[in-house]
């Protein structure tokens, strides 16, 4: 990922260090989340 960031910066594309710090190689395709989820909000409607 650092090579990609370096390449973008070499092309003159602004890549902020704060954004790079949030990058993660963690994938999500292996997650299996079937089911029904109920999320209640405490905010008034």
Coordinates of C-alpha atoms in Angstrom, one line a residue:
X1 CA 0.0 0.0 0.0
X2 CA 2.9 2.3 0.6
X3 CA 4.0 1.8 -3.0
X4 CA 0.6 3.0 -4.2
X5 CA 0.7 6.0 -1.9
X6 CA 4.2 6.8 -3.1
X7 CA 3.0 6.5 -6.8
X8 CA 0.1 8.8 -6.2
X9 CA 2.2 11.4 -4.5
X10 CA 4.8 11.1 -7.4
X11 CA 1.9 11.9 -9.8
X12 CA 1.2 15.1 -7.8
X13 CA -1.9 13.8 -6.2
X14 CA -2.4 15.1 -2.7
X15 CA -2.5 12.2 -0.2
X16 CA -2.8 13.4 3.4
X17 CA -0.9 11.6 6.1
X18 CA -4.1 11.5 8.2
X19 CA -5.8 9.5 5.4
X20 CA -2.9 7.1 5.0
X21 CA -3.0 6.4 8.8
X22 CA -6.6 5.2 8.4
X23 CA -5.8 2.7 5.6
X24 CA -5.9 -1.0 6.4
X25 CA -5.2 -4.1 4.3
X26 CA -8.0 -5.8 6.2
X27 CA -10.4 -7.5 3.8
X28 CA -14.1 -8.0 4.4
X29 CA -15.0 -10.7 1.9
X30 CA -14.5 -13.4 4.5
X31 CA -17.1 -12.0 6.8
X32 CA -20.5 -13.8 6.7
X33 CA -23.2 -11.6 8.4
X34 CA -26.6 -13.0 7.4
X35 CA -29.5 -12.5 9.6
X36 CA -31.9 -9.8 10.8
X37 CA -30.6 -6.8 12.8
X38 CA -32.7 -4.4 14.8
X39 CA -31.0 -1.1 15.6
X40 CA -32.9 1.1 17.9
X41 CA -32.3 4.8 17.9
X42 CA -32.7 6.9 21.0
X43 CA -33.0 10.1 18.9
X44 CA -36.5 11.6 18.8
X45 CA -38.4 11.2 15.5

